[in-house]
Every structure is written in C-alpha cells, then in structure tokens.
Amino acid sequence: MSPAEAAERVVALTAELNEYNYQYYVLANPSISDYDFDQKLKELENLERLFPQFLDPDSPTQKVGGDITQRFTTVRHRWPMLSLSNTYSEQELRDFDVRVRKAIGDDFEYVCELKFDGLSISLTYENGLLKQAVTRGDGVQGDDVTTNVRTIKKIPNRLRTNGYPDLFEIRGEIFMHRPAFQRLNNERIENGEMAYANPRNFAAGTIKLQDSSEVARRPLDCFLYFLYSDNRNRLFSNHWESLMAVKSWGFHVCEHTALCSSIDEVLAFITKWDKERHELSYDIDGIVIKVNDYGQQEELGFTAKSPRWAISYKYKAEQVETIFHSVSYQVGRTGAVTPVANLEPVLLAGTTVKRASLHNANEIARLDLREGDTVFVEKGGEIIPKVMGVNMLKRNPDTHPIVYPSNCPECDTPLIRKEGEAVHYCPNEEGCPPQIVGRMQHFIGRKAMDIEGMGDETIETFYRHGLLHNITDIYKLKDQQDVLIGLDRFGQKSIDNMLTGIEKSKEKPFEKVLFALGIRYVGETVARKLAAHFKDIDTLTAASRTAIESVHEIGERIAESVLEYFANTTHREQLEQLKQYGLQLALVEQKVERLGDRLQGKTFVISGVFEQFSREELTALIEGHGGKMLSSISAKLDYLVAGDKMGPSKRTKAEKLNIPIISDQDLLDMIA
Ligand code: AMP
Ligand code: ZN
C-alpha cells in the first residue's frame, strides 16, 4: 500500500469508527456488530503502526470510548477505568500467554470470568456506605449517576458485614436480565414508545434517565469484578480472594468464575461457555482472563489503554448469510410503520430465521439494501434478528435501491414523519384497518379490560363482518346475537361466554379503562397515576396542560398526547357512550384495609424513592394503620418519610418546622 493510499484509508476508517462510537456511546444504538467494529479498529491500528506519520492523537485507537453526557456531573476516576485488550482468536490468546510467561515466569494462575454485556460502573464506598457511582465515560472521567444507582436493589447502599476497607472502589457491570428486558420492551412497544434493540441498550438508557423513580421501576442487576483500595494488597494477595471477600460483604459476584492453571484450561472454559451462554438469563459477549496474583499484576503493569495482565476473548455474534427477498411494511396500533425484511429461511443460533428487523427508512438507506442482495444476519441479545450489512461482492449491479413507500400500505393515506423521529406514521387513525383492529385488541387485552371469551382473532373476524368499528361496538354485541350465531365457529356457548366476559369488564377499575383506551405513551403506570390524580374522566378531559404536567413524573410528551386524545370529538363521544354502558370512568374510593391502629391520628408526607417500597405501598401501610396522608409539609404534619432523592426544599421546610424526618425503616419500627 502506498502512503497516499494509506492516508486515505486512515481518514476513511477514522470517520467511520467515530460515527460508530457516537452511535454506540451517545445514541446507545449501534449499527455495526462488535466484531466488525473491532476488525476495523485493528485495521486502523495496523495502518497507524506501519505509517506512524498518519497517527492522529485523536484517533479512535487512542480512546477508551466515551459516554459522558451533559446532563450529569462529570467526575474524575480515582483509578482510570481502562479498557481490556481483546481478541477473537485462540492464537492471539496463546500469544498473550507467552507474553505473560516471559514477564513473570511459569508460576501463576488465571481467573476466568464471563464478560457481561452491560455498562461498566465504578462504585465508591466510605465506611460501608455507597457514596458515589460513576460511569466509565472516557475512562478518565465519567458521569455521576449515584442517585439512579441507589435504586438498584442488587447494589447494597449499606454493607452488612465487617472487614471491608474504610474507603474502597468496586467496579462491575450493570445489566438487565433478558426476560425482564423482553417484558418491559414489549410494554414499551404496546405503549407506542421507542423499543430498545437489546438488554444492554436498555440498561444503558436506564442509567442515564433523569427520573430515578423510573430507574427504580426497571429491574437492573449488577455483577462486581474489580476491587480497588489503597490497602488492597495488605488485605488480599490476589484477585480471587478479593472476589470471595466482596461477595461476603454483600456484593453480587457471578458464580461462573474459575481459577485456571494453564491456558488450555482457559480455552476449555471459553469453549464450554460458548455453548452454555445461551442458557444464561443475561447476555455475555466473551470471557475475561485475568492474572490472579496482585504482585504479578503489578509486574506486568499497563499499556496506555489497558492492563497487560488481562485480556478479553470475545465470542463472535452468530452471523449467517442469506438472500434478502423483499420488505413488508407492518402498521401497528399507533400507526407506526415497521419495515421487516423477508429472507430466504436460514438456520441461526438454533432457530430458523425468515424475517429480520429493519427498524426504519434510515436503516434501509444506510444498508443500501436491494432486492436479491445477499445479506449478513445476526442474532445478539435482540429478539428478532437484525440485518447487519450487505455482501457487496455478491451484489447484482442491475438492482436499484428500495424506495420507501410514501403511502400507507394498508389504507393508502400519505405517511408522515414526526419531527425528530425516524419512524413513519399513518395518520389515518379512524380508517386504517390495522390501527382500528389493533386498538380494539389492545382494549380487550389481559392487562387492559381483560375480556374473557374474546381474543385477537375474534376482533379481526368481527371487524371483517362489519360488527366492530371501534371499542364502543364491543358493548353493542349483545344486541346482535342473531348475526353472531350465523358466523362460522361461533356456538351459542362461546357467544354466551363472551357476552358474560364483556358484561364483567364493566367492573374494571377506572385506571384499567384509561389504559385500555390506548392513548399514546399512557402505559399501565401512567394510567394509574392519572387515575389517582384526576379521579374521574370529566376532570381529566377538562384538565389543562399545566395540570397534567404537575402530576408526579408526567412530562411534556405524555401531557401532549393526553391533550391531543381528549381534544378529539370522536374520542369524547366514545367515552360518553362507554359511560352510558356502565364502564368505570371514575375512581371508586378504595376501602383501606385495616392492619392496626398504631398510627391513629398521626399525619404523614412521603417524599423521594425507596429501596423496598413503592409510594403506593407506603401509603397503604400508613393508612392501614390509621395514619393520614397530607399533601404538603405544614405545621400540622407529624412525620416526613424520606427516601432517596428527596427535594432539598422539602427537607429545609421540614427542618424549619421541626418535623421529624424518618426513613421507611423507622416507619416499619413504629408499626412493628
Ligand atoms: P472492552 O469494552 O471490549 O474494552 O472491554 C472492557 C469492558 O468489559 C470493561 O470496561 C467492562 O465494562 C467489561 N466487562 C464485562 N465483564 C467483565 C469482567 N468480568 N471483568 C472485567 N471487565 C468486564
Ligand atoms: Zn393506514
């Protein structure tokens, strides 16, 4: 390669890698596989070695990667958070072993750990209390996300045993288990919110939320794998011992960790987990191999970017090549259009794959996808496989880029794109069949009205026969029994069963009805909050933007969507009808379950987030024991129950009025 060619390639690779880094760290939405990324990075490293004149100090090869965001305070790491050198090949791993032997001789052990696919976090503990949690950032400094991390139940806020140093730092990986990811992601899709591509992005997005109570709602976990403190070497002689100790202090340490005395044992561990990783409830992307002994680690030392005593072996994401036939465009309940690739069926990670997600028009353009292309399909943590790229060597030159439809594939209405969103929408809410059917299916769903004897197919069939056009029609079915009995596959018994189910749904509480309406961004939790705050549909319909936004944790985006929904006269007419049919459009004051009277006559205000309880649970506990909730802090107040992240103004006010500030534990002690 001539220097001119090299210069050109270096510039191209740098631009490309910077873009991927941006997608990965800032958007938390990478468009390239780790493997391909690492290959490109290695190519750049090689070129820079051969042509050092082109090495830019800002080159992506000189960075650990950065995810610092403006919204959090930036904190400097006491010990820099380095990256690990990594490899995909057995040979390179053996080379690593040879290098280690050259430096420290033959008498040493390796610790093998799973390489968790989450986001790394550094936790500082002082006298057994969690003081600070910081993201990796660029390795030198990261974001202070302490308040969010405090809500993670698997990370102790207070250590229970003794024997830990007064001041130490512990590092680990925050992640989300796959089943929780799938459940919450499906909820998001149902609510018309952006879905996350994989558990890692979900975990990373969660840690960067401004709202800690939302973080608390999402079950995150954390495995710890590095201990740092000034007196570490006096307490332990090696990494393995420190892992056992931190486990006894109350930290979550992964049980699948092994001590190996040779590189062959390490390779056996790698092979074993390449198969068994699919059975774990969380994603791993490789194995981390660390020299065990602290003294030997020090002898080996560090390069500018990573320790010489550790390396990560990365598994290749399972990828196959297959033929891409065409795109199908699916229209969802909210009108969002999702392009799906139809593929020549191919075996991938144990299942036959026929379809893969393409996300949106930008993604299709980025891939420059053409019918008949040979594509790479990959399955990582994602539920649906993803098209990663096109094999250009196999491209037929006579093909043309895919033209994204300008009109709805279902109802031919011109599609729109909301500002700042990549997704196309069909705005024809009232006339687009999949939207009409989807809304009714959502209405009868298990988490909504939960109508027994009625399923997604029933809705579709009835819609096709002109029996159902909108949710109110469901309550008119009982007057159409003669038509129903004439339909195929509907016996008298199933009709009776269904009508009973419909009748029973009229008892569903207001919050369920509100959720069932399918207002965009109004999921179960938001519906519950709106119902509790506004108490009935008329008050909610009449509520101003300020009133809606004043509800705890309800922001602009949700308020906008709620206002838009109720401004629509069709929706208001439908609600009027539902009211006449006898649905619960107001909160029925819940009778408080009586648990005791220890708090009789006492008044309480709850503020902040709690590790063990939701606010609703605490309220139930207080009222159940005869206590009374007040809405604000005043001289009449007896106790302020304070959790994490309580506003400083509340604290000041309570202190000024001499009102005792108690913890949730103090409250439990009062009623014990
Ligand atoms: P890389 O990002 O490929 O340089 O790999 C280094 C990252 O792997 C660290 O910053 C950690 O976030 C992550 N990691 C996951 N599991 C482990 C583990 N068991 N030990 C050390 N690092 C780990
Ligand atoms: Zn349409």
XYZ file of C-alpha atoms and ligand atoms in Angstrom:
696
model
C 0.000 0.000 0.000
C 1.367 3.410 -0.919
C 1.480 6.119 1.734
C -1.144 8.069 -0.202
C -3.499 5.099 -0.178
C -2.808 4.519 3.486
C -3.560 8.140 4.321
C -6.855 7.907 2.526
C -7.803 4.677 4.266
C -6.837 6.063 7.694
C -9.092 9.066 7.161
C -11.989 6.887 5.999
C -11.639 4.414 8.865
C -11.341 7.207 11.409
C -14.523 8.855 10.212
C -16.362 5.553 10.171
C -15.203 4.492 13.638
C -16.022 7.891 15.111
C -19.535 7.579 13.757
C -19.936 4.080 15.238
C -18.575 5.309 18.560
C -21.119 8.076 18.514
C -23.938 5.629 17.763
C -22.714 3.299 20.473
C -21.927 5.682 23.286
C -24.217 8.601 22.707
C -27.228 7.124 20.956
C -26.817 3.747 22.691
C -27.893 2.321 19.357
C -25.024 0.789 17.412
C -25.456 -0.177 13.787
C -22.423 -2.429 13.490
C -21.533 -5.659 15.236
C -18.799 -5.622 17.873
C -16.832 -7.978 15.719
C -16.868 -5.764 12.652
C -16.066 -2.767 14.800
C -13.058 -4.470 16.322
C -11.854 -5.607 12.890
C -11.970 -2.054 11.601
C -10.237 -0.761 14.715
C -7.495 -3.349 14.256
C -7.073 -2.411 10.621
C -6.637 1.207 11.658
C -4.178 0.250 14.401
C -2.132 -1.693 11.863
C -2.052 1.163 9.405
C -1.022 3.552 12.135
C 1.790 1.226 13.102
C 3.019 0.935 9.503
C 2.579 4.631 8.790
C 3.102 6.386 12.113
C 3.070 9.730 10.304
C -0.720 9.366 9.987
C -1.349 8.676 13.651
C -3.637 11.387 14.963
C -3.625 11.854 18.753
C -7.429 11.995 18.489
C -7.656 8.728 16.579
C -10.324 6.274 17.781
C -7.465 3.862 18.525
C -6.267 6.243 21.254
C -9.557 6.357 23.107
C -11.248 4.067 25.524
C -14.607 5.194 24.227
C -16.679 7.886 25.779
C -20.207 8.170 27.021
C -20.067 11.375 29.005
C -23.292 13.295 28.747
C -24.079 16.856 29.564
C -26.896 16.103 31.974
C -24.793 14.631 34.777
C -21.946 15.979 36.821
C -18.612 14.831 35.447
C -16.377 13.104 37.949
C -12.731 12.122 37.645
C -11.954 8.480 38.353
C -9.564 7.891 41.234
C -8.102 4.974 39.246
C -8.651 5.316 35.494
C -11.195 2.883 34.066
C -9.230 1.211 31.350
C -10.352 -0.915 28.516
C -9.276 -4.522 28.020
C -7.292 -5.655 25.050
C -9.353 -8.175 23.218
C -9.123 -10.970 20.739
C -11.306 -13.337 18.788
C -8.691 -15.982 18.159
C -7.124 -18.827 20.072
C -3.723 -17.989 18.583
C -3.741 -14.451 19.937
C -4.743 -15.782 23.312
C -1.774 -18.165 23.245
C 0.447 -15.238 22.260
C -0.853 -13.359 25.277
C 0.019 -16.340 27.462
C 3.559 -16.390 26.041
C 3.975 -12.671 26.757
C 2.819 -13.158 30.328
C 5.196 -16.074 30.833
C 8.100 -14.058 29.509
C 7.419 -11.354 32.047
C 6.594 -13.313 35.187
C 7.698 -16.900 34.616
C 5.595 -20.043 34.663
C 4.228 -19.990 38.172
C 0.886 -18.204 38.054
C -2.842 -18.688 37.725
C -5.579 -17.115 35.655
C -9.042 -16.175 36.793
C -11.653 -16.612 34.071
C -14.831 -14.592 34.273
C -17.773 -14.111 31.995
C -17.679 -10.844 30.086
C -21.049 -9.332 30.885
C -22.616 -7.296 28.148
C -23.833 -4.272 30.047
C -22.309 -0.986 31.085
C -19.434 -0.651 33.477
C -19.836 1.239 36.696
C -17.473 2.311 39.421
C -18.840 2.410 42.975
C -17.173 4.152 45.885
C -17.931 3.064 49.445
C -16.989 5.009 52.533
C -17.368 3.342 55.899
C -19.657 0.768 54.358
C -21.964 3.268 52.684
C -22.375 3.762 48.956
C -21.061 7.273 48.313
C -20.749 7.566 44.567
C -21.445 5.712 41.346
C -19.748 6.835 38.143
C -19.964 5.521 34.581
C -16.824 4.684 32.651
C -17.125 7.726 30.423
C -13.885 8.181 28.522
C -12.001 6.173 31.124
C -10.554 9.230 32.852
C -13.830 10.818 33.856
C -17.439 9.698 33.768
C -20.963 10.703 34.734
C -22.075 10.762 38.356
C -25.175 8.576 38.332
C -25.313 7.875 42.072
C -28.999 8.643 42.566
C -30.003 6.234 39.842
C -27.667 3.508 41.032
C -29.050 3.756 44.564
C -32.350 2.406 43.261
C -30.741 -0.848 42.081
C -31.685 -3.429 44.648
C -28.758 -5.703 43.842
C -26.271 -2.969 44.759
C -26.103 -2.539 48.537
C -26.447 1.027 49.775
C -25.096 -0.152 53.106
C -22.815 -3.137 53.665
C -23.946 -5.610 56.260
C -20.750 -7.295 57.403
C -17.396 -6.000 58.596
C -13.882 -6.405 57.290
C -14.052 -4.023 54.353
C -11.646 -1.085 53.967
C -12.911 2.317 55.147
C -12.610 3.599 51.616
C -12.719 1.466 48.513
C -13.848 1.438 44.951
C -15.509 -1.543 43.349
C -16.230 -1.985 39.678
C -18.720 -4.068 37.862
C -21.216 -4.295 35.097
C -24.828 -3.164 35.281
C -27.124 -5.219 33.112
C -30.699 -6.347 32.624
C -31.847 -9.948 32.529
C -33.307 -10.977 29.195
C -36.801 -11.919 30.474
C -37.177 -8.520 32.178
C -35.923 -6.846 29.015
C -38.486 -8.629 26.899
C -41.347 -7.886 29.274
C -40.544 -4.188 29.632
C -39.689 -3.751 25.983
C -43.000 -5.295 24.949
C -44.696 -2.881 27.321
C -42.914 -0.022 25.587
C -43.944 -1.255 22.157
C -47.531 -1.560 23.412
C -47.411 1.995 24.681
C -46.077 3.273 21.392
C -42.717 4.144 22.918
C -39.324 3.573 21.363
C -38.201 -0.021 21.771
C -34.642 -0.868 22.762
C -32.633 -3.159 20.495
C -31.136 -5.267 23.271
C -30.790 -5.532 27.056
C -27.514 -3.612 27.078
C -29.019 -0.562 25.439
C -31.987 -0.773 27.782
C -29.690 -0.863 30.811
C -27.512 1.964 29.450
C -30.557 4.085 28.628
C -31.983 3.465 32.081
C -28.867 4.547 33.970
C -28.897 7.825 32.068
C -32.508 8.704 32.938
C -33.215 11.916 34.797
C -36.038 10.338 36.741
C -34.764 7.973 39.423
C -38.166 6.540 40.238
C -38.410 5.304 36.656
C -34.979 3.720 37.115
C -36.286 2.027 40.252
C -39.122 0.506 38.262
C -36.734 -1.234 35.870
C -35.081 -4.297 37.312
C -31.349 -3.871 36.833
C -28.722 -6.209 38.169
C -25.001 -5.754 38.675
C -22.068 -8.159 38.838
C -18.939 -6.819 40.547
C -15.499 -7.874 39.339
C -12.744 -5.462 40.458
C -11.776 -4.137 43.860
C -9.545 -1.117 44.327
C -8.303 0.422 47.537
C -5.057 1.786 48.863
C -4.593 -1.099 51.246
C -5.912 -3.789 48.923
C -2.603 -5.636 48.786
C -2.467 -5.865 52.547
C -5.932 -7.395 52.706
C -5.609 -9.831 49.823
C -2.830 -11.328 47.824
C -4.846 -11.974 44.725
C -7.952 -11.186 42.692
C -9.706 -14.452 43.510
C -9.513 -13.825 47.255
C -10.876 -10.332 46.776
C -13.815 -11.710 44.787
C -14.685 -14.137 47.585
C -14.412 -11.337 50.137
C -16.559 -8.808 48.313
C -19.178 -11.496 47.940
C -19.256 -11.848 51.720
C -19.622 -8.062 52.076
C -22.900 -8.334 50.198
C -21.956 -7.746 46.578
C -23.305 -9.774 43.696
C -20.417 -11.769 42.245
C -21.074 -14.082 39.335
C -20.823 -17.720 40.346
C -19.474 -18.784 36.940
C -15.924 -17.770 37.682
C -12.999 -20.181 37.570
C -9.398 -20.419 38.637
C -7.263 -21.921 35.844
C -3.657 -23.039 35.998
C -2.952 -23.164 32.258
C -4.002 -21.571 29.009
C -5.532 -24.895 27.956
C -7.827 -24.770 30.949
C -8.719 -21.233 29.969
C -9.551 -22.400 26.444
C -11.718 -25.189 27.826
C -13.617 -22.613 29.883
C -14.093 -20.496 26.756
C -15.392 -23.434 24.721
C -17.754 -24.523 27.480
C -19.325 -21.063 27.762
C -19.592 -20.534 24.048
C -22.274 -23.217 24.176
C -23.733 -22.652 27.597
C -24.008 -18.877 27.394
C -27.306 -19.265 25.573
C -28.794 -20.782 28.707
C -27.896 -17.813 30.924
C -30.634 -15.305 31.682
C -28.300 -12.452 30.656
C -26.066 -11.692 27.699
C -22.321 -12.155 27.719
C -20.086 -11.316 24.805
C -16.946 -13.140 25.817
C -14.651 -14.256 28.611
C -12.282 -12.057 30.599
C -8.985 -13.631 31.586
C -7.017 -12.024 34.427
C -3.695 -12.943 36.012
C -4.692 -13.744 39.583
C -1.810 -12.585 41.778
C -1.684 -8.867 42.656
C 2.134 -8.866 42.787
C 2.329 -10.407 39.338
C -0.255 -7.971 38.029
C 1.987 -5.135 39.175
C 4.997 -6.682 37.497
C 3.100 -6.856 34.234
C 1.727 -3.329 34.503
C -0.274 -1.399 31.951
C -0.153 -0.052 28.443
C -1.721 3.372 27.865
C -5.077 1.761 27.242
C -5.282 -1.496 29.105
C -3.702 -3.751 31.706
C -1.071 -6.215 30.440
C -2.317 -8.776 32.943
C -5.757 -9.204 31.427
C -7.342 -9.852 28.072
C -10.832 -10.498 26.852
C -11.732 -13.220 24.442
C -14.818 -12.186 22.517
C -17.345 -14.538 21.033
C -18.367 -13.820 17.517
C -22.028 -12.903 17.396
C -23.712 -15.609 15.424
C -23.989 -14.402 11.907
C -25.152 -16.039 8.690
C -25.537 -15.059 5.083
C -28.810 -15.404 3.291
C -30.821 -13.902 0.449
C -32.978 -10.878 1.108
C -36.206 -11.083 -0.898
C -38.388 -8.122 -0.044
C -39.606 -5.713 2.612
C -43.006 -5.975 4.303
C -44.397 -2.911 5.994
C -46.352 -3.552 9.169
C -48.697 -0.946 10.552
C -49.213 -1.071 14.306
C -51.958 0.107 16.630
C -50.465 3.575 16.898
C -49.986 3.878 13.145
C -46.213 3.381 13.327
C -44.882 1.625 10.234
C -42.209 -1.033 10.762
C -40.274 -2.395 7.801
C -39.459 -6.098 8.066
C -37.073 -7.979 5.785
C -38.328 -11.208 4.238
C -35.422 -13.592 3.965
C -34.625 -16.938 2.462
C -35.086 -19.172 5.562
C -31.760 -19.925 7.222
C -30.627 -21.604 10.431
C -29.214 -19.177 13.005
C -28.389 -19.839 16.669
C -30.643 -22.866 16.715
C -33.735 -21.370 15.092
C -34.905 -20.905 11.530
C -34.944 -17.251 10.601
C -37.269 -15.944 7.891
C -37.642 -12.339 8.881
C -35.377 -9.687 10.297
C -35.993 -6.233 11.612
C -35.014 -3.194 9.570
C -36.184 -0.540 12.088
C -36.971 2.359 9.751
C -36.300 4.090 6.460
C -32.929 5.446 7.590
C -31.723 1.960 8.335
C -32.723 0.707 4.873
C -30.904 3.628 3.286
C -27.850 3.096 5.459
C -27.673 -0.558 4.412
C -28.318 0.447 0.795
C -30.428 -2.679 0.627
C -31.633 -4.077 -2.697
C -33.903 -6.940 -3.544
C -31.971 -10.140 -4.179
C -28.968 -8.971 -2.126
C -27.008 -11.421 -0.046
C -27.135 -10.073 3.487
C -25.496 -10.767 6.834
C -27.999 -11.544 9.532
C -27.048 -11.544 13.174
C -28.681 -12.530 16.417
C -27.349 -10.882 19.529
C -29.471 -10.038 22.541
C -32.216 -8.984 20.168
C -35.478 -10.852 19.995
C -35.754 -10.508 16.228
C -32.570 -10.938 14.220
C -31.070 -7.941 12.548
C -29.724 -7.331 9.042
C -26.168 -6.160 9.662
C -25.000 -5.467 6.158
C -24.880 -6.466 2.527
C -22.267 -8.696 0.956
C -21.301 -6.289 -1.828
C -19.218 -8.914 -3.609
C -22.415 -10.769 -4.399
C -24.445 -7.749 -5.474
C -26.165 -7.782 -8.815
C -25.261 -4.413 -10.392
C -28.616 -4.084 -12.146
C -30.533 -3.574 -8.916
C -31.979 -0.359 -7.527
C -32.254 0.966 -4.000
C -35.504 0.290 -2.209
C -37.971 3.129 -2.363
C -39.691 3.602 0.961
C -43.440 3.879 0.392
C -44.890 7.348 0.684
C -48.373 5.999 1.368
C -49.736 3.583 3.951
C -49.522 0.012 2.621
C -52.876 -0.725 4.299
C -55.027 2.307 3.572
C -53.028 4.385 1.083
C -53.011 7.530 3.242
C -49.807 9.595 2.797
C -47.389 8.712 5.609
C -45.981 11.355 7.930
C -42.840 11.618 9.992
C -42.876 13.447 13.313
C -40.096 15.876 13.939
C -37.050 14.211 15.397
C -38.426 10.701 14.872
C -37.129 8.184 12.376
C -40.376 6.247 12.175
C -43.125 6.886 9.610
C -46.728 7.040 10.782
C -50.040 6.525 9.060
C -52.203 9.386 10.370
C -55.478 7.765 9.305
C -56.455 6.657 12.806
C -60.143 6.189 12.090
C -59.875 4.486 8.718
C -56.726 2.368 8.708
C -57.697 -1.274 9.367
C -54.665 -2.470 11.369
C -54.964 0.591 13.603
C -58.685 0.065 14.186
C -58.253 -3.632 14.869
C -55.097 -3.094 16.912
C -56.812 -0.586 19.192
C -59.687 -2.952 19.895
C -57.276 -5.811 20.502
C -55.397 -3.635 22.944
C -58.671 -2.699 24.664
C -59.689 -6.304 25.369
C -56.132 -7.384 26.298
C -55.191 -9.073 29.535
C -53.638 -6.003 31.118
C -56.479 -3.773 29.958
C -60.177 -4.790 30.079
C -59.222 -8.476 30.121
C -62.392 -9.632 28.374
C -62.818 -13.343 28.712
C -64.059 -15.310 25.712
C -62.713 -12.754 23.253
C -59.329 -12.863 21.537
C -57.348 -11.092 18.845
C -58.855 -13.313 16.188
C -62.410 -12.707 17.372
C -61.820 -8.989 16.962
C -60.460 -9.469 13.463
C -63.346 -11.690 12.383
C -65.976 -9.336 13.807
C -64.278 -6.388 12.168
C -64.316 -8.135 8.812
C -68.011 -8.889 9.226
C -68.735 -5.256 9.978
C -69.713 -5.928 13.593
C -66.984 -3.872 15.193
C -65.619 -0.460 14.171
C -64.477 0.926 17.470
C -64.282 -0.004 21.126
C -67.849 1.072 21.926
C -69.200 -1.526 19.471
C -67.960 -4.259 21.790
C -70.745 -3.328 24.205
C -73.352 -3.436 21.430
C -72.624 -7.054 20.547
C -75.259 -8.341 22.922
C -77.952 -6.867 20.664
C -76.542 -8.677 17.634
C -76.840 -12.258 18.753
C -78.697 -13.300 15.610
C -75.745 -12.168 13.484
C -73.200 -13.714 15.832
C -74.825 -17.134 15.756
C -74.663 -17.074 11.962
C -70.874 -16.748 11.981
C -68.677 -19.775 11.470
C -67.096 -21.281 14.565
C -69.328 -19.392 16.996
C -71.585 -21.658 19.009
C -74.162 -20.418 21.479
C -71.883 -21.429 24.298
C -68.920 -19.369 23.179
C -71.206 -16.420 22.467
C -72.676 -16.611 25.990
C -69.224 -16.923 27.425
C -68.010 -13.877 25.529
C -71.059 -11.754 26.411
C -70.584 -12.593 30.086
C -66.950 -11.560 29.739
C -67.961 -8.259 28.153
C -70.517 -7.627 30.905
C -67.928 -8.359 33.580
C -65.450 -5.929 32.069
C -67.749 -3.108 33.170
C -66.432 -3.652 36.673
C -62.818 -2.990 35.686
C -61.473 -0.019 37.643
C -61.015 3.406 36.061
C -57.241 3.055 35.709
C -57.648 -0.088 33.586
C -60.191 1.622 31.358
C -57.855 4.561 30.960
C -55.022 2.244 29.946
C -57.341 0.278 27.633
C -58.155 3.408 25.611
C -54.686 3.094 24.117
C -53.659 6.729 24.427
C -50.127 7.011 23.108
C -47.497 6.925 25.895
C -50.147 6.128 28.501
C -48.995 2.746 29.744
C -50.199 0.974 32.843
C -48.177 3.078 35.261
C -49.076 6.407 33.717
C -52.753 5.391 33.603
C -52.615 4.555 37.291
C -51.074 7.923 38.100
C -53.549 9.873 36.018
C -56.492 8.000 37.531
C -55.256 8.530 41.069
C -54.693 12.222 40.449
C -57.742 13.275 38.440
C -60.174 10.748 39.947
C -62.637 10.805 37.028
C -62.736 11.144 33.265
C -64.509 14.512 33.185
C -61.846 16.147 35.324
C -59.132 14.569 33.197
C -60.790 15.622 29.934
C -61.030 19.186 31.178
C -57.507 19.278 32.627
C -55.074 21.891 31.350
C -51.564 21.147 30.178
C -50.147 22.582 33.400
C -52.471 20.435 35.492
C -51.410 17.264 33.680
C -47.739 18.116 33.806
C -47.992 18.813 37.523
C -48.700 15.133 38.169
C -45.637 13.480 39.636
C -43.453 12.013 36.861
C -45.668 13.065 33.965
C -43.792 15.059 31.393
C -44.447 17.161 28.373
C -44.599 14.330 25.895
C -47.270 12.399 27.780
C -49.272 15.554 28.538
C -49.236 16.474 24.856
C -50.541 13.059 23.881
C -53.291 13.086 26.541
C -54.446 16.549 25.464
C -54.487 15.510 21.828
C -56.545 12.431 22.640
C -59.259 14.280 24.536
C -59.370 17.155 22.062
C -60.705 14.692 19.504
C -64.532 14.802 19.404
C -64.809 11.181 18.267
C -62.935 10.095 21.371
C -65.166 12.230 23.574
C -68.324 10.765 22.033
C -66.977 7.264 22.526
C -66.257 7.989 26.181
C -69.791 9.326 26.639
C -71.140 6.064 25.244
C -68.858 3.944 27.398
C -70.123 5.861 30.397
C -73.702 5.059 29.428
C -72.862 1.385 29.069
C -71.755 1.494 32.680
C -67.949 1.348 32.463
C -65.995 2.707 35.423
C -64.950 6.157 34.362
C -64.318 7.366 37.878
C -62.240 6.106 40.733
C -64.133 4.155 43.345
C -62.637 5.170 46.659
C -60.775 2.117 47.852
C -61.678 0.943 51.303
C -58.458 0.896 53.256
C -57.525 -2.490 54.550
C -57.286 -2.194 58.312
C -53.994 -3.545 59.643
C -53.756 -1.880 63.060
C -54.048 1.461 64.807
C -50.501 2.321 65.850
C -50.518 5.413 63.633
C -54.009 6.599 64.642
C -54.271 10.378 64.496
C -50.784 10.848 63.031
C -50.156 12.627 59.725
C -47.543 11.796 57.078
C -45.952 13.038 53.887
C -43.850 10.711 51.722
C -41.015 12.034 49.603
C -38.266 10.519 47.481
C -37.748 6.980 46.292
C -37.387 3.927 48.490
C -35.436 0.764 48.118
C -38.036 -1.656 49.414
C -41.378 0.052 48.790
C -43.287 1.962 46.183
C -45.005 5.129 47.400
C -48.358 3.406 46.949
C -47.266 0.594 49.240
C -46.091 3.019 51.893
C -49.362 4.945 51.684
C -51.342 1.726 52.080
C -49.210 0.825 55.069
C -49.728 4.190 56.752
C -53.446 4.373 56.084
C -53.871 0.748 57.051
C -52.536 1.572 60.473
C -54.813 4.548 60.930
C -52.403 7.262 59.756
C -53.426 10.058 57.445
C -51.622 11.321 54.349
C -51.194 15.053 53.879
C -50.418 16.585 50.527
C -47.815 19.079 51.676
C -45.484 19.935 54.523
C -47.084 22.242 57.067
C -47.050 22.776 60.827
C -49.834 20.178 61.082
C -47.543 17.436 59.817
C -46.259 14.815 62.270
C -43.740 12.925 60.116
C -41.926 13.285 56.824
C -40.992 9.850 55.447
C -37.917 10.484 53.337
C -36.294 8.225 50.769
C -33.502 8.864 48.311
C -33.610 11.873 46.034
C -35.938 13.946 48.178
C -36.050 17.550 47.079
C -33.797 19.777 49.225
C -36.580 22.345 49.665
C -38.780 19.751 51.386
C -36.022 18.885 53.774
C -35.352 22.530 54.613
C -39.036 23.188 55.182
C -39.442 20.167 57.454
C -36.342 21.103 59.409
C -37.564 24.654 59.848
C -40.863 23.402 61.241
C -39.068 20.868 63.428
C -40.870 17.964 61.817
C -39.168 14.611 62.344
C -37.724 13.191 59.106
C -37.908 9.409 59.244
C -36.878 6.541 56.970
C -39.087 3.735 55.709
C -37.375 1.508 58.283
C -38.324 3.926 61.090
C -41.896 3.719 59.875
C -41.799 -0.078 59.991
C -40.413 0.124 63.517
C -43.329 2.362 64.535
C -45.888 -0.224 63.478
C -43.969 -3.336 64.437
P -13.964 -3.525 26.098
O -15.112 -2.562 26.254
O -14.153 -4.503 24.998
O -12.644 -2.844 26.105
O -13.968 -4.435 27.406
C -13.742 -3.907 28.672
C -15.044 -3.850 29.401
O -15.561 -5.148 29.625
C -14.893 -3.317 30.790
O -14.872 -1.921 30.807
C -16.121 -3.836 31.454
O -17.195 -2.922 31.275
C -16.500 -5.068 30.663
N -16.534 -6.309 31.442
C -17.553 -7.188 31.435
N -17.326 -8.231 32.230
C -16.122 -8.028 32.797
C -15.352 -8.760 33.748
N -15.760 -9.924 34.247
N -14.150 -8.244 34.119
C -13.732 -7.061 33.594
N -14.417 -6.324 32.705
C -15.613 -6.791 32.297
Zn -53.017 3.411 7.126
